[in-house]
PDB file of C-alpha atoms in Angstrom:
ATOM      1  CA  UNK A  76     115.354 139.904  56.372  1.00  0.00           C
ATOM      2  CA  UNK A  77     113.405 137.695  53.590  1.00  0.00           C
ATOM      3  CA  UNK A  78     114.223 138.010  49.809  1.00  0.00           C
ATOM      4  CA  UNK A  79     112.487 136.311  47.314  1.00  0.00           C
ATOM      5  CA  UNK A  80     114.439 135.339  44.088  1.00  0.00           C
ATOM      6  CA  UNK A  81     112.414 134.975  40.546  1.00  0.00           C
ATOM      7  CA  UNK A  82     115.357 134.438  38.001  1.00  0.00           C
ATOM      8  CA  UNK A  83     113.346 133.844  35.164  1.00  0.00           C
ATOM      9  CA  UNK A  84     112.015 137.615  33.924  1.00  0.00           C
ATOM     10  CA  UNK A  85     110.236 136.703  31.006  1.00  0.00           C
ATOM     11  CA  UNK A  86     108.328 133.277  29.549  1.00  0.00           C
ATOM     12  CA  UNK A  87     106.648 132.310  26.930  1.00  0.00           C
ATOM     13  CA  UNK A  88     103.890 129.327  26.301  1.00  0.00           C
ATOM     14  CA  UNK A  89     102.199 128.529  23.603  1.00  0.00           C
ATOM     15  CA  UNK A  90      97.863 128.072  24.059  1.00  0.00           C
ATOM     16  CA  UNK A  91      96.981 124.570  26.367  1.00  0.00           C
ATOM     17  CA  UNK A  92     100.593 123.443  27.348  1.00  0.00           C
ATOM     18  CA  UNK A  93     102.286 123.657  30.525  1.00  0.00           C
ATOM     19  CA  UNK A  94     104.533 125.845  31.835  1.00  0.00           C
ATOM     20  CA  UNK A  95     106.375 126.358  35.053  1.00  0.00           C
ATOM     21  CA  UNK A  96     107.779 129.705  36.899  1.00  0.00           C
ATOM     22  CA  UNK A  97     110.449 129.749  39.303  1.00  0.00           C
ATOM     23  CA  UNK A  98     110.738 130.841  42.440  1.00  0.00           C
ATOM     24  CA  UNK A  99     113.651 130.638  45.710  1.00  0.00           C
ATOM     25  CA  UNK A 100     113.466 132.345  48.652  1.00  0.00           C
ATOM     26  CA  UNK A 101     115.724 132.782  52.037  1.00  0.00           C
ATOM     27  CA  UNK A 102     114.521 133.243  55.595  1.00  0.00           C
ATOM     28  CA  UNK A 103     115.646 132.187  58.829  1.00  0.00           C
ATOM     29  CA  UNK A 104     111.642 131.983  59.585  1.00  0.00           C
ATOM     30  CA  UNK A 105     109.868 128.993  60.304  1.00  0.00           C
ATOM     31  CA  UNK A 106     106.142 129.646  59.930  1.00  0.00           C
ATOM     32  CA  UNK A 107     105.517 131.640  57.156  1.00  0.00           C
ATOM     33  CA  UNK A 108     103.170 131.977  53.627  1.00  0.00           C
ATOM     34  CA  UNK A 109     104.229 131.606  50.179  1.00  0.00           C
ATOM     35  CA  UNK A 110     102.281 133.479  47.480  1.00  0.00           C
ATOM     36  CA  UNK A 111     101.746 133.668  43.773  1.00  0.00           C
ATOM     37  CA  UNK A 112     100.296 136.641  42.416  1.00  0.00           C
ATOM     38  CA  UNK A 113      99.144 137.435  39.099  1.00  0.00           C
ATOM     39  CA  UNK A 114      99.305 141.143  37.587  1.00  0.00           C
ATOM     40  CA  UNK A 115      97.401 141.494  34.125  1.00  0.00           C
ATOM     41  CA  UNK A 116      97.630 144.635  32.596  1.00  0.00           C
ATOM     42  CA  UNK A 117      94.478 146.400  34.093  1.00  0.00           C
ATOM     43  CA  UNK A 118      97.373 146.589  36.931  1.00  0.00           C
ATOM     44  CA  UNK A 119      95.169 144.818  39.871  1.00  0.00           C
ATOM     45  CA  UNK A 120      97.063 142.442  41.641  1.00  0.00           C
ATOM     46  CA  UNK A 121      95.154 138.987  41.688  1.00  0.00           C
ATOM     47  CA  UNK A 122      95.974 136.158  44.467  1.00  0.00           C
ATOM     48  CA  UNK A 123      96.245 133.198  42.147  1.00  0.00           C
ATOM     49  CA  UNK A 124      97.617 130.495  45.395  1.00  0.00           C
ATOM     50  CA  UNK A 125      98.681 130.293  48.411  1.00  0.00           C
ATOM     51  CA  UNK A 126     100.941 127.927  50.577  1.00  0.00           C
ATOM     52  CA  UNK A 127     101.702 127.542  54.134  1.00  0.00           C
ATOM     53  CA  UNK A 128     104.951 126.768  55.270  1.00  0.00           C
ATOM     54  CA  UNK A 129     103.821 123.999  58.183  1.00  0.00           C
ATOM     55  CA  UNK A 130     102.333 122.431  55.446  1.00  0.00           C
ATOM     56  CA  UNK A 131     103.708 119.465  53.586  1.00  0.00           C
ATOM     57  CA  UNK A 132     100.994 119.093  50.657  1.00  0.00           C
ATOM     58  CA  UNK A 133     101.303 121.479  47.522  1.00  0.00           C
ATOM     59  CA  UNK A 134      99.036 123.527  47.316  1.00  0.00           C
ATOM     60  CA  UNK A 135      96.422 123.410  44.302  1.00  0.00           C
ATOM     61  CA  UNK A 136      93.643 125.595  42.341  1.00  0.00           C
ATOM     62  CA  UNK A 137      92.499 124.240  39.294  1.00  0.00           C
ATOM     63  CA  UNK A 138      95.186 124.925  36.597  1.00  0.00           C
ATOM     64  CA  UNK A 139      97.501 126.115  38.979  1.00  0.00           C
ATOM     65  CA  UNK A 140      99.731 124.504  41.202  1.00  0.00           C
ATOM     66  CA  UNK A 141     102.672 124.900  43.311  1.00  0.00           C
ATOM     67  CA  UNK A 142     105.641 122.620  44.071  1.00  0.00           C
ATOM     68  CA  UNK A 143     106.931 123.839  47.624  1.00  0.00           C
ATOM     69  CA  UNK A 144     110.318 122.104  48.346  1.00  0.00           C
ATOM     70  CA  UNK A 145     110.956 123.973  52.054  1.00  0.00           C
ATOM     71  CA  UNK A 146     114.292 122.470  52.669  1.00  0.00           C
ATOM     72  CA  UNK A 147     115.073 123.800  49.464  1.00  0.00           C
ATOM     73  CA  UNK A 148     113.459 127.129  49.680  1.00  0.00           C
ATOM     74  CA  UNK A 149     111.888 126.727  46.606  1.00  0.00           C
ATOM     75  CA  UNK A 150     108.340 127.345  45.779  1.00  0.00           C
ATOM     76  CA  UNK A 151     107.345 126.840  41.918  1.00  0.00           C
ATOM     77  CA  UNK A 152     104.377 127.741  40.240  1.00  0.00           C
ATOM     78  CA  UNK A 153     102.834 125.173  37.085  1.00  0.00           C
ATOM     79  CA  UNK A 154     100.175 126.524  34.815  1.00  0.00           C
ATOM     80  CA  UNK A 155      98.771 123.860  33.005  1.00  0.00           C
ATOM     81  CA  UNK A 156      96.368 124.107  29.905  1.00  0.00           C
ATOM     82  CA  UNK A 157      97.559 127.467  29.705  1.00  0.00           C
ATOM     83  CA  UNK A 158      95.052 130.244  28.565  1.00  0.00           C
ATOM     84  CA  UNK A 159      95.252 133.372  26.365  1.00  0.00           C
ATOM     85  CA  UNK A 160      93.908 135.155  29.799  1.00  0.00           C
ATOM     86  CA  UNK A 161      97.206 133.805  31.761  1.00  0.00           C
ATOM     87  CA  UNK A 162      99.019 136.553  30.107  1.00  0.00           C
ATOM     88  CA  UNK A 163     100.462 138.683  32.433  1.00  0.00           C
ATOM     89  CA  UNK A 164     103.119 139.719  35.120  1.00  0.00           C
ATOM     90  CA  UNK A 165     103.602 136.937  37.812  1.00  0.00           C
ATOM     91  CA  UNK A 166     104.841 137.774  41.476  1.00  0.00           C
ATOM     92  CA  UNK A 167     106.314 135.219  44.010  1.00  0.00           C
ATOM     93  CA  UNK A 168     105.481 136.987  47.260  1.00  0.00           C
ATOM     94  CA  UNK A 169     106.445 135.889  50.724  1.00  0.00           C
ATOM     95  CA  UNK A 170     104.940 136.550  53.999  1.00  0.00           C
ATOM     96  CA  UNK A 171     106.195 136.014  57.760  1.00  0.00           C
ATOM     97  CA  UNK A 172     103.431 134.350  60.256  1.00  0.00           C
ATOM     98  CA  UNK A 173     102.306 137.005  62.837  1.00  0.00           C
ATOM     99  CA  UNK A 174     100.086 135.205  65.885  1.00  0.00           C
ATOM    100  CA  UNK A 175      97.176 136.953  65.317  1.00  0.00           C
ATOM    101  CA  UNK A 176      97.731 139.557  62.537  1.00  0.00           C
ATOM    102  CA  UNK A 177      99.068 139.969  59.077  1.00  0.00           C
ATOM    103  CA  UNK A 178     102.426 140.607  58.243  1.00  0.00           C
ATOM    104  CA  UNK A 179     104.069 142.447  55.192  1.00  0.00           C
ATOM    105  CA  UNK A 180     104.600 140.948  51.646  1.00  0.00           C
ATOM    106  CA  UNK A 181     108.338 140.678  50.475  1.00  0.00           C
ATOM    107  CA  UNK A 182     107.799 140.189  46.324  1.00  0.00           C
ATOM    108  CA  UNK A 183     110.330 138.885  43.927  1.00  0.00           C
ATOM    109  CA  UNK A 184     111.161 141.122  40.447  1.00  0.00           C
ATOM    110  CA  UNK A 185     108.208 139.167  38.626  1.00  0.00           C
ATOM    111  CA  UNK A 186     108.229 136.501  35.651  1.00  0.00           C
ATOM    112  CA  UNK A 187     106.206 137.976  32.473  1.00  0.00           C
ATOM    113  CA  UNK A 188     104.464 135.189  31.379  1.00  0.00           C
ATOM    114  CA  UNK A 189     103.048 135.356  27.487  1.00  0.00           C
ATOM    115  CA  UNK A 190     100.754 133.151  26.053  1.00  0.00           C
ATOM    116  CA  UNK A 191     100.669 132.281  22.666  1.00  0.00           C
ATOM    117  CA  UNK A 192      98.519 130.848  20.122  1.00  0.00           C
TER     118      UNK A 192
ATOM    119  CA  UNK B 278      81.295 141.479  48.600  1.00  0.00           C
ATOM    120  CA  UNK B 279      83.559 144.178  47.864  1.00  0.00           C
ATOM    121  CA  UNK B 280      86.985 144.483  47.247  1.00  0.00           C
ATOM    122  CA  UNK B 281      89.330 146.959  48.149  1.00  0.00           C
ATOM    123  CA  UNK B 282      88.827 150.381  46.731  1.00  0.00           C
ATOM    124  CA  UNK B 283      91.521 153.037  46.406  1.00  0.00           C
ATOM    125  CA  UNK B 284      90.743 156.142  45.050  1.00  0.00           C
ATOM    126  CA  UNK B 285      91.993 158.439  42.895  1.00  0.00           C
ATOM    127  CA  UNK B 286      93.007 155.870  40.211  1.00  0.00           C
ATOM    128  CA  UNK B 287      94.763 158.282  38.583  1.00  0.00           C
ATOM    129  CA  UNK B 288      96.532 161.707  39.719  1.00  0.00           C
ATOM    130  CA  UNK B 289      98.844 164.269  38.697  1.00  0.00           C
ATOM    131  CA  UNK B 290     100.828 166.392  40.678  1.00  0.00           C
ATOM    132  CA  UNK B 291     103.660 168.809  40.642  1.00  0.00           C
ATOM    133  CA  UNK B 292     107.145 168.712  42.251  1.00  0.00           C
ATOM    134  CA  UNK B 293     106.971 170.207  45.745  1.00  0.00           C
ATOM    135  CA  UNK B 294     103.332 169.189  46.097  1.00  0.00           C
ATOM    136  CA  UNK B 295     101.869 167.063  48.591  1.00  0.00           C
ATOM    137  CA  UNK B 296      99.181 163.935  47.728  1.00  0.00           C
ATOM    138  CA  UNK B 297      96.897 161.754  49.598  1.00  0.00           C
ATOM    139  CA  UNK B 298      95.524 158.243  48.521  1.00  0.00           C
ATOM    140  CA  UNK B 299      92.862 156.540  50.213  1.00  0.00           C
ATOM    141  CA  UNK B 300      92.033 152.938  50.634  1.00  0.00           C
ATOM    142  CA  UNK B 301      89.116 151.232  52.018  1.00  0.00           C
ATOM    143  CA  UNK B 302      89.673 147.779  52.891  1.00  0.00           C
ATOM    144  CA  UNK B 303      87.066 144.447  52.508  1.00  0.00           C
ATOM    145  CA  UNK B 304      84.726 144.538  54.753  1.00  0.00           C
ATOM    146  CA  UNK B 305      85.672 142.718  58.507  1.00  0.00           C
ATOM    147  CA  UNK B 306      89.814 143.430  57.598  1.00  0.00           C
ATOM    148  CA  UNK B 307      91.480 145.331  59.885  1.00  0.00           C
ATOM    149  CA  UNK B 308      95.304 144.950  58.208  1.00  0.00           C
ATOM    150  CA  UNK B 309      95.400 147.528  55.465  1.00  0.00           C
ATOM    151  CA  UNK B 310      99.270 147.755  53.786  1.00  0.00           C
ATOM    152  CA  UNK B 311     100.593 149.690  51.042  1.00  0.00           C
ATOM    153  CA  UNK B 312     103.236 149.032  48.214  1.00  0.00           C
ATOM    154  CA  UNK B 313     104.799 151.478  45.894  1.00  0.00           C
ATOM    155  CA  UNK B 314     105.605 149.772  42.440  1.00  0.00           C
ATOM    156  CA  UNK B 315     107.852 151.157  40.297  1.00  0.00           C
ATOM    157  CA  UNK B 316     109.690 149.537  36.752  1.00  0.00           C
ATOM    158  CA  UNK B 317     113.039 150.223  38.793  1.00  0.00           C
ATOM    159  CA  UNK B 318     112.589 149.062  42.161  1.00  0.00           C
ATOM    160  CA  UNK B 319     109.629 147.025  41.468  1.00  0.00           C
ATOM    161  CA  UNK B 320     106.937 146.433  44.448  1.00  0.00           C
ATOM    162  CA  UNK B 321     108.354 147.794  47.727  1.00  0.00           C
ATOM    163  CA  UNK B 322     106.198 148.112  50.786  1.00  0.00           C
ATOM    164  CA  UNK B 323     105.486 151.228  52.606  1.00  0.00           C
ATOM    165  CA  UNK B 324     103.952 150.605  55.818  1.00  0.00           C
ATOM    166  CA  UNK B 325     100.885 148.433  57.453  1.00  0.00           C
ATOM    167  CA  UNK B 326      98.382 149.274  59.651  1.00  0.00           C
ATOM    168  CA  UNK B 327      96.162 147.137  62.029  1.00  0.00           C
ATOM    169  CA  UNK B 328      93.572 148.577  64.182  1.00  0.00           C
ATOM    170  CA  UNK B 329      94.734 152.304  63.950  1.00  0.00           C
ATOM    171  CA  UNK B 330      98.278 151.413  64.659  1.00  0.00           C
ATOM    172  CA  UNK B 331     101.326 151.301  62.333  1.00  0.00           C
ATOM    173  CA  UNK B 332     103.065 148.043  63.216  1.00  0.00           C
ATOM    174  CA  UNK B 333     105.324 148.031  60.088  1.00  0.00           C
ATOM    175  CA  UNK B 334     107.471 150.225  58.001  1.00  0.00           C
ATOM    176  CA  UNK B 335     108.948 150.006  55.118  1.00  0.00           C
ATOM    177  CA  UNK B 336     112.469 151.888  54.322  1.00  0.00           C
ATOM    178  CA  UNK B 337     110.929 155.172  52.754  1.00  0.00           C
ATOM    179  CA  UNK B 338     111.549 158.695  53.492  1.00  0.00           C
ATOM    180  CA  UNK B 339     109.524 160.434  56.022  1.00  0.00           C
ATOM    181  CA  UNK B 340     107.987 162.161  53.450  1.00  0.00           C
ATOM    182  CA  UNK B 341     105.700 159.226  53.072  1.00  0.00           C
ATOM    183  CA  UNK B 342     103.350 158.734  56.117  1.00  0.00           C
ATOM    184  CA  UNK B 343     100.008 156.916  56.289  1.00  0.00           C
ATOM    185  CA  UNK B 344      97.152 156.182  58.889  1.00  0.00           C
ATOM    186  CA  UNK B 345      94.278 154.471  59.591  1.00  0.00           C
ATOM    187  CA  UNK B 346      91.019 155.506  60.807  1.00  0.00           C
ATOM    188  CA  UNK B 347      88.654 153.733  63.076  1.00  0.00           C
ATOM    189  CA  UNK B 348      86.405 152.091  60.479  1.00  0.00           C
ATOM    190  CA  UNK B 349      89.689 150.586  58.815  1.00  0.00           C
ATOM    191  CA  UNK B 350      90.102 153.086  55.987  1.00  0.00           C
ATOM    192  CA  UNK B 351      93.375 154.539  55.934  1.00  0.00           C
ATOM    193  CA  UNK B 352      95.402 156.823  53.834  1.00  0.00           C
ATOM    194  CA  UNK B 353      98.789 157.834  52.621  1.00  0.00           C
ATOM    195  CA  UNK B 354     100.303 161.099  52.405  1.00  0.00           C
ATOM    196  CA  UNK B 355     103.344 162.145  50.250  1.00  0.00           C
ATOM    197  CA  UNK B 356     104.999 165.292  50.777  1.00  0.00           C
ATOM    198  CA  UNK B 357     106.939 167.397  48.692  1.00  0.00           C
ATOM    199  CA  UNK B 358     106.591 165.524  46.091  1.00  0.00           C
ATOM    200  CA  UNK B 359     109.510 164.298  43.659  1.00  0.00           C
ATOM    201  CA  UNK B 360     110.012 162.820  40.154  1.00  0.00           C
ATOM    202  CA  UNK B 361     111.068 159.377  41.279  1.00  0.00           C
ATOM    203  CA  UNK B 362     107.815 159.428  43.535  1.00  0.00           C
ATOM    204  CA  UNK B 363     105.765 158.554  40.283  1.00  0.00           C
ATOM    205  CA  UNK B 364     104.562 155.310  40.462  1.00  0.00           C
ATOM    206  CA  UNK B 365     101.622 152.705  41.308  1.00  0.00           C
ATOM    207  CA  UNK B 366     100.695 152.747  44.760  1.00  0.00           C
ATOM    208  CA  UNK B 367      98.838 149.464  45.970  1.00  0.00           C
ATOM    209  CA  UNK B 368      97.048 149.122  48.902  1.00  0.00           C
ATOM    210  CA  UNK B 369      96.575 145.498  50.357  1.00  0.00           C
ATOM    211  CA  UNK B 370      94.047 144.425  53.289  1.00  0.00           C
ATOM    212  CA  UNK B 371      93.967 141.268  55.082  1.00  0.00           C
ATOM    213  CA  UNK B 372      92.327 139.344  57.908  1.00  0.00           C
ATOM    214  CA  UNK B 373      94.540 137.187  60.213  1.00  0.00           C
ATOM    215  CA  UNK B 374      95.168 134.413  57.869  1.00  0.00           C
ATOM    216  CA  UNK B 375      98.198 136.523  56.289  1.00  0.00           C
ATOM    217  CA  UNK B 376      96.018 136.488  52.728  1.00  0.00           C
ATOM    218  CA  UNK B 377      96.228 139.666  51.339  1.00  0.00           C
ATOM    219  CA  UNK B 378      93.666 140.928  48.749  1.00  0.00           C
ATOM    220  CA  UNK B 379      94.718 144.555  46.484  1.00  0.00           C
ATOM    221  CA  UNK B 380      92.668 147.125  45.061  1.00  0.00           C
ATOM    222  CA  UNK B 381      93.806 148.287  41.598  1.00  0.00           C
ATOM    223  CA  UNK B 382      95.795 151.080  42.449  1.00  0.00           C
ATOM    224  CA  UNK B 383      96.045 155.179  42.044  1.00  0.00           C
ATOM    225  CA  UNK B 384      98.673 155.526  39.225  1.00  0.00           C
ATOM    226  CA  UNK B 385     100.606 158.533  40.569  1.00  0.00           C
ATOM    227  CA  UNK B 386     102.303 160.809  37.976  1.00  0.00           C
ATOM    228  CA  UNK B 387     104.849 163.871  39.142  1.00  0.00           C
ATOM    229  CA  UNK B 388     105.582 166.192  36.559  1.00  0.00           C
TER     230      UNK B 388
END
């Protein structure tokens, strides 16, 4: 069985710095998907990245960006030029590789992330 | 294109009742899962369903069942319905990349 690890429940940044969230996870898998997901509070669960395992380069959208350290099982999450609209609940999710289909998400406890002004 | 829609967002219900949710998935996904998210337990996962067939279950009561119709749709059932059953339930669809896209939920209250 997976279990993802996010021992940092609540954060705080203040308006256009950086700030990083924490994530760990164990699995005896090899091919697999890392996820961040980001939970406002209208509730809806946004996809903010995603990582595959096989892959060596971190991952990157625009302010966001992950550092995956596999050997580590470690899979961070850096929000730079942080914006009031960041606020929110974030989720480290992983997800085993299924030939062919999807597979079920296994979510850490969440980081609250606040942003300041 | 459209996301994932789940209807009722919001619901009600006594104890002993029973309660369906439906989901209808992005167009072209066949994967449809569902999570229960609670403050105590936080997001848990149900069960997942590709192409009419449950392939995964979570470790819930079978109470909680689910299915999924031909056009990818599917639905969740709760029976006899208890207290600790209140909670957000999230459904998920996916293609075969393992990306996973959610609707906003049906907030489930049992009073």
């Amino acid at each position: 069985a997976q279990t993802v690890t996010q021992s940092q429940p609540e954060m705080s940044v203040q308006e256009a710095e950086t700030v990083t969230l924490s994530c760990t996870y164990d699995t005896s898998e090899n091919n697999y998907y890392l996820f961040w997901y980001k939970q406002p509070p209208s509730r809806q669960m946004i996809l903010v990245i995603r990582q595959e395992a096989y892959k060596q380069q971190n991952a990157t959208e625009n302010r966001f960006s992950v550092n995956f350290q596999k050997a580590a099982k470690s899979f961070s999450l850096k929000i730079s030029d942080s914006q009031l609209g960041d606020t929110a609940m974030y989720f480290c999710a992983f997800m085993k590789h299924n030939t062919g289909t999807a597979s079920k998400l296994t979510f850490g406890t969440g980081t609250r992330l606040q942003v300041t002004l | 294109k459209a996301g994932v829609t789940q209807t009722p967002r919001y619901l009600i219900k006594t104890r002993g009742q029973q309660v369906t949710l439906s989901c209808s998935p992005i167009s072209g996904h066949r994967s449809v899962s569902w999570y229960q998210q609670t403050p105590g337990q936080g997001l848990q996962f149900l069960f997942e369903y590709f192409s009419e067939t449950q392939r995964n279950k979570g470790n819930f009561p079978g109470r909680f069942s689910g299915r999924q119709f031909s056009n990818s749709r599917s639905e969740m059932n709760v029976s006899t319905l208890e207290l600790g059953d209140s909670a957000l339930y999230l459904c998920a669809s996916s293609l075969v990349t393992g990306e996973a896209f959610f609707g906003q939920g049906t907030r489930l209250t049992v009073v």
